[in-house]
Amino acid sequence: MQLLCLFWRKLFCALFTMILALFGIITIVESIPDRCDGIEFDAITPDEQGKQLFFKDGFLWKGFRGPAQRVAESFSGIGHVDAAFRMHREDRTEDHDHVYLFQDEMVFRYFNQTLQDGFPKKVEQEFPGVPCHLDAAVECPKGECSADSVLFFKGSEVHHYDVATQTVKKKEWPEVPPCTSVLRWMEHYYCFQGNNFTRFHPVTGLVVGAYPKDARAYFMTCPNFGHGSGDHKLPLCSEVKLDAITSDDAGKTYFFTGPSYMRLDTSRDGKHAFPVTRMWPEVAGGVDAVFSYQDKMYFIKGDQVFIYLSGAHYSLIEGYPKTLQEELGVQGPVDAAFACPGDHTAHIIQGDQMKDVDLSATPRTVTKATTLRHAKVDSALCGPDGLKLFVGSSYYEYTATSELGAGQVERMPSPITPSMMACRRD
């Protein structure tokens, strides 16, 4: 009898509260979720500017920091979101960079948070052969997949959708857990389940490394959670020193400092430092110099040279590392190195000396030596817009290697700025 009375009392209180709220006498405050509580996201996608959007129920977070807000404040016409992705299709500007949000049987398409004409549509209308009530979705650009594609996840199945041919291939990846959301970030793919994530290969579904990991330590700012602890501060720009910098043939630009590297050409994803071993596992503890030539990236560390084939993922060429003498015909140590696009010469800098090595010759030997006007160079980068030599927290700009000699006109240094690197002004 006591339990029955308690039940009716709670029911009466709930009904009475709803009536008061209906007439505006009181306001019911809805609980706003906190992603640091270890919640499970419904969907994740970047927007047109590259800011990551995290969805949960009727709320979303913009970026890796900050509180939740209502989905309806940014995306009209939709409540909860089951799956989301940003289309990558550079040959069709009417589709490229549009954000697709999925809800039950429907798909909504937005650009700059504006719902596009003709939407929402049935999922099968926009993506023939793709099931509705999806768990997750993620874009996969050509080069990372064989063609511009979208990966749709439902249960244990992955539906690989070719956006040009509108064909679907169904796969099952036993190493990848059922995903409630999927994120492509910095050309890597992450399956989220609960508050954990697993990194996987978008073509094979292979998982390499120790997973799952807690998302709160990597993808958001949470107290007492590793990368997300909020204690990390960017270095002052006046304290930045580059050990190496290079751009490969695909236009990817990296700089290296200590055991870390940073990708500079993916500004839409933000500037983030990672261990060098994350991308090049055989190179541990930092590098002395790096340069790119044709489809290869050369890492110089001590008296060894590591050569990687460039691509969506780098792979060490069999037989490497080799000695500096064997590969480039010079003795170490090396302070900096660079090769200009379309040229077959590697410029090796040691102290105030620059040695030119013909990369098209076998065996490779020094063909020219130049005394530089700089007593010490930390790193160098040559590209279509000229040549930069980095010395401490400054750099010097030249239009050609012929201007580097000791007798040439002196150039004034320019400071490294926050727009160039992840650093803060003094």
mmCIF file of N, CA and C in Angstrom, residues 110-153:
data_model
loop_
_atom_site.group_PDB
_atom_site.id
_atom_site.type_symbol
_atom_site.label_atom_id
_atom_site.label_comp_id
_atom_site.label_asym_id
_atom_site.label_seq_id
_atom_site.Cartn_x
_atom_site.Cartn_y
_atom_site.Cartn_z
ATOM 1 N N TYR A 110 22.968 20.626 -46.004
ATOM 2 C CA TYR A 110 23.154 22.010 -45.600
ATOM 3 C C TYR A 110 24.436 22.565 -46.212
ATOM 4 N N PHE A 111 24.412 23.869 -46.428
ATOM 5 C CA PHE A 111 25.643 24.591 -46.762
ATOM 6 C C PHE A 111 25.610 25.903 -45.988
ATOM 7 N N ASN A 112 26.680 26.157 -45.253
ATOM 8 C CA ASN A 112 26.713 27.299 -44.332
ATOM 9 C C ASN A 112 25.486 27.276 -43.421
ATOM 10 N N GLN A 113 25.134 26.090 -42.974
ATOM 11 C CA GLN A 113 24.042 25.839 -42.030
ATOM 12 C C GLN A 113 22.669 26.195 -42.601
ATOM 13 N N THR A 114 22.570 26.305 -43.922
ATOM 14 C CA THR A 114 21.301 26.586 -44.582
ATOM 15 C C THR A 114 20.812 25.333 -45.287
ATOM 16 N N LEU A 115 19.587 24.918 -44.990
ATOM 17 C CA LEU A 115 19.017 23.735 -45.625
ATOM 18 C C LEU A 115 18.835 23.997 -47.115
ATOM 19 N N GLN A 116 19.336 23.078 -47.944
ATOM 20 C CA GLN A 116 19.301 23.253 -49.389
ATOM 21 C C GLN A 116 17.935 22.897 -49.967
ATOM 22 N N ASP A 117 17.607 23.539 -51.096
ATOM 23 C CA ASP A 117 16.332 23.297 -51.763
ATOM 24 C C ASP A 117 16.178 21.819 -52.112
ATOM 25 N N GLY A 118 14.983 21.306 -51.960
ATOM 26 C CA GLY A 118 14.700 19.916 -52.300
ATOM 27 C C GLY A 118 14.938 18.936 -51.176
ATOM 28 N N PHE A 119 15.454 19.435 -50.054
ATOM 29 C CA PHE A 119 15.724 18.583 -48.892
ATOM 30 C C PHE A 119 14.805 18.958 -47.749
ATOM 31 N N PRO A 120 14.499 17.973 -46.879
ATOM 32 C CA PRO A 120 15.035 16.603 -46.814
ATOM 33 C C PRO A 120 14.480 15.679 -47.904
ATOM 34 N N LYS A 121 15.230 14.589 -48.134
ATOM 35 C CA LYS A 121 14.842 13.546 -49.075
ATOM 36 C C LYS A 121 14.936 12.199 -48.383
ATOM 37 N N LYS A 122 14.335 11.205 -49.002
ATOM 38 C CA LYS A 122 14.541 9.834 -48.562
ATOM 39 C C LYS A 122 16.004 9.459 -48.815
ATOM 40 N N VAL A 123 16.572 8.686 -47.922
ATOM 41 C CA VAL A 123 17.976 8.294 -48.070
ATOM 42 C C VAL A 123 18.209 7.603 -49.402
ATOM 43 N N GLU A 124 17.296 6.699 -49.808
ATOM 44 C CA GLU A 124 17.514 5.943 -51.055
ATOM 45 C C GLU A 124 17.416 6.833 -52.286
ATOM 46 N N GLN A 125 16.747 8.009 -52.173
ATOM 47 C CA GLN A 125 16.700 8.934 -53.305
ATOM 48 C C GLN A 125 18.062 9.563 -53.556
ATOM 49 N N GLU A 126 18.717 9.974 -52.490
ATOM 50 C CA GLU A 126 19.999 10.662 -52.620
ATOM 51 C C GLU A 126 21.169 9.695 -52.722
ATOM 52 N N PHE A 127 21.065 8.552 -52.054
ATOM 53 C CA PHE A 127 22.148 7.561 -52.034
ATOM 54 C C PHE A 127 21.567 6.183 -52.323
ATOM 55 N N PRO A 128 21.345 5.864 -53.616
ATOM 56 C CA PRO A 128 20.744 4.562 -53.976
ATOM 57 C C PRO A 128 21.541 3.392 -53.423
ATOM 58 N N GLY A 129 20.842 2.454 -52.817
ATOM 59 C CA GLY A 129 21.489 1.262 -52.290
ATOM 60 C C GLY A 129 21.977 1.386 -50.874
ATOM 61 N N VAL A 130 21.859 2.575 -50.282
ATOM 62 C CA VAL A 130 22.307 2.796 -48.909
ATOM 63 C C VAL A 130 21.101 2.652 -47.975
ATOM 64 N N PRO A 131 21.224 1.895 -46.892
ATOM 65 C CA PRO A 131 20.083 1.691 -45.996
ATOM 66 C C PRO A 131 19.770 2.952 -45.184
ATOM 67 N N CYS A 132 18.568 3.007 -44.633
ATOM 68 C CA CYS A 132 18.199 4.100 -43.739
ATOM 69 C C CYS A 132 18.459 3.683 -42.294
ATOM 70 N N HIS A 133 18.105 4.539 -41.348
ATOM 71 C CA HIS A 133 18.376 4.292 -39.924
ATOM 72 C C HIS A 133 19.852 3.942 -39.714
ATOM 73 N N LEU A 134 20.706 4.803 -40.226
ATOM 74 C CA LEU A 134 22.152 4.570 -40.179
ATOM 75 C C LEU A 134 22.713 4.802 -38.776
ATOM 76 N N ASP A 135 23.861 4.179 -38.526
ATOM 77 C CA ASP A 135 24.586 4.406 -37.275
ATOM 78 C C ASP A 135 25.643 5.494 -37.415
ATOM 79 N N ALA A 136 26.287 5.562 -38.603
ATOM 80 C CA ALA A 136 27.377 6.516 -38.787
ATOM 81 C C ALA A 136 27.683 6.653 -40.271
ATOM 82 N N ALA A 137 28.423 7.708 -40.615
ATOM 83 C CA ALA A 137 28.871 7.926 -41.986
ATOM 84 C C ALA A 137 30.137 8.772 -41.945
ATOM 85 N N VAL A 138 30.969 8.642 -42.986
ATOM 86 C CA VAL A 138 32.192 9.440 -43.072
ATOM 87 C C VAL A 138 32.629 9.518 -44.527
ATOM 88 N N GLU A 139 33.148 10.673 -44.934
ATOM 89 C CA GLU A 139 33.668 10.833 -46.295
ATOM 90 C C GLU A 139 35.042 10.194 -46.414
ATOM 91 N N CYS A 140 35.389 9.751 -47.622
ATOM 92 C CA CYS A 140 36.708 9.160 -47.880
ATOM 93 C C CYS A 140 37.174 9.646 -49.249
ATOM 94 N N PRO A 141 38.009 10.701 -49.312
ATOM 95 C CA PRO A 141 38.436 11.280 -50.588
ATOM 96 C C PRO A 141 39.321 10.332 -51.399
ATOM 97 N N LYS A 142 39.349 10.581 -52.699
ATOM 98 C CA LYS A 142 40.238 9.828 -53.583
ATOM 99 C C LYS A 142 41.676 10.009 -53.120
ATOM 100 N N GLY A 143 42.409 8.922 -53.108
ATOM 101 C CA GLY A 143 43.768 8.924 -52.569
ATOM 102 C C GLY A 143 43.822 8.218 -51.246
ATOM 103 N N GLU A 144 42.762 8.377 -50.459
ATOM 104 C CA GLU A 144 42.614 7.599 -49.237
ATOM 105 C C GLU A 144 41.723 6.388 -49.499
ATOM 106 N N CYS A 145 40.686 6.580 -50.324
ATOM 107 C CA CYS A 145 39.957 5.482 -50.953
ATOM 108 C C CYS A 145 40.279 5.522 -52.444
ATOM 109 N N SER A 146 39.878 4.496 -53.198
ATOM 110 C CA SER A 146 40.223 4.433 -54.621
ATOM 111 C C SER A 146 39.547 5.530 -55.426
ATOM 112 N N ALA A 147 38.409 6.042 -54.943
ATOM 113 C CA ALA A 147 37.698 7.146 -55.567
ATOM 114 C C ALA A 147 36.977 7.910 -54.472
ATOM 115 N N ASP A 148 36.518 9.116 -54.768
ATOM 116 C CA ASP A 148 35.740 9.856 -53.786
ATOM 117 C C ASP A 148 34.563 9.009 -53.334
ATOM 118 N N SER A 149 34.464 8.763 -52.038
ATOM 119 C CA SER A 149 33.506 7.795 -51.516
ATOM 120 C C SER A 149 32.924 8.275 -50.198
ATOM 121 N N VAL A 150 31.879 7.579 -49.770
ATOM 122 C CA VAL A 150 31.323 7.750 -48.429
ATOM 123 C C VAL A 150 31.180 6.361 -47.823
ATOM 124 N N LEU A 151 31.606 6.211 -46.579
ATOM 125 C CA LEU A 151 31.436 4.959 -45.859
ATOM 126 C C LEU A 151 30.234 5.108 -44.937
ATOM 127 N N PHE A 152 29.230 4.242 -45.149
ATOM 128 C CA PHE A 152 28.035 4.246 -44.306
ATOM 129 C C PHE A 152 28.069 3.013 -43.401
ATOM 130 N N PHE A 153 27.783 3.224 -42.117
ATOM 131 C CA PHE A 153 27.874 2.158 -41.125
ATOM 132 C C PHE A 153 26.482 1.854 -40.576
#
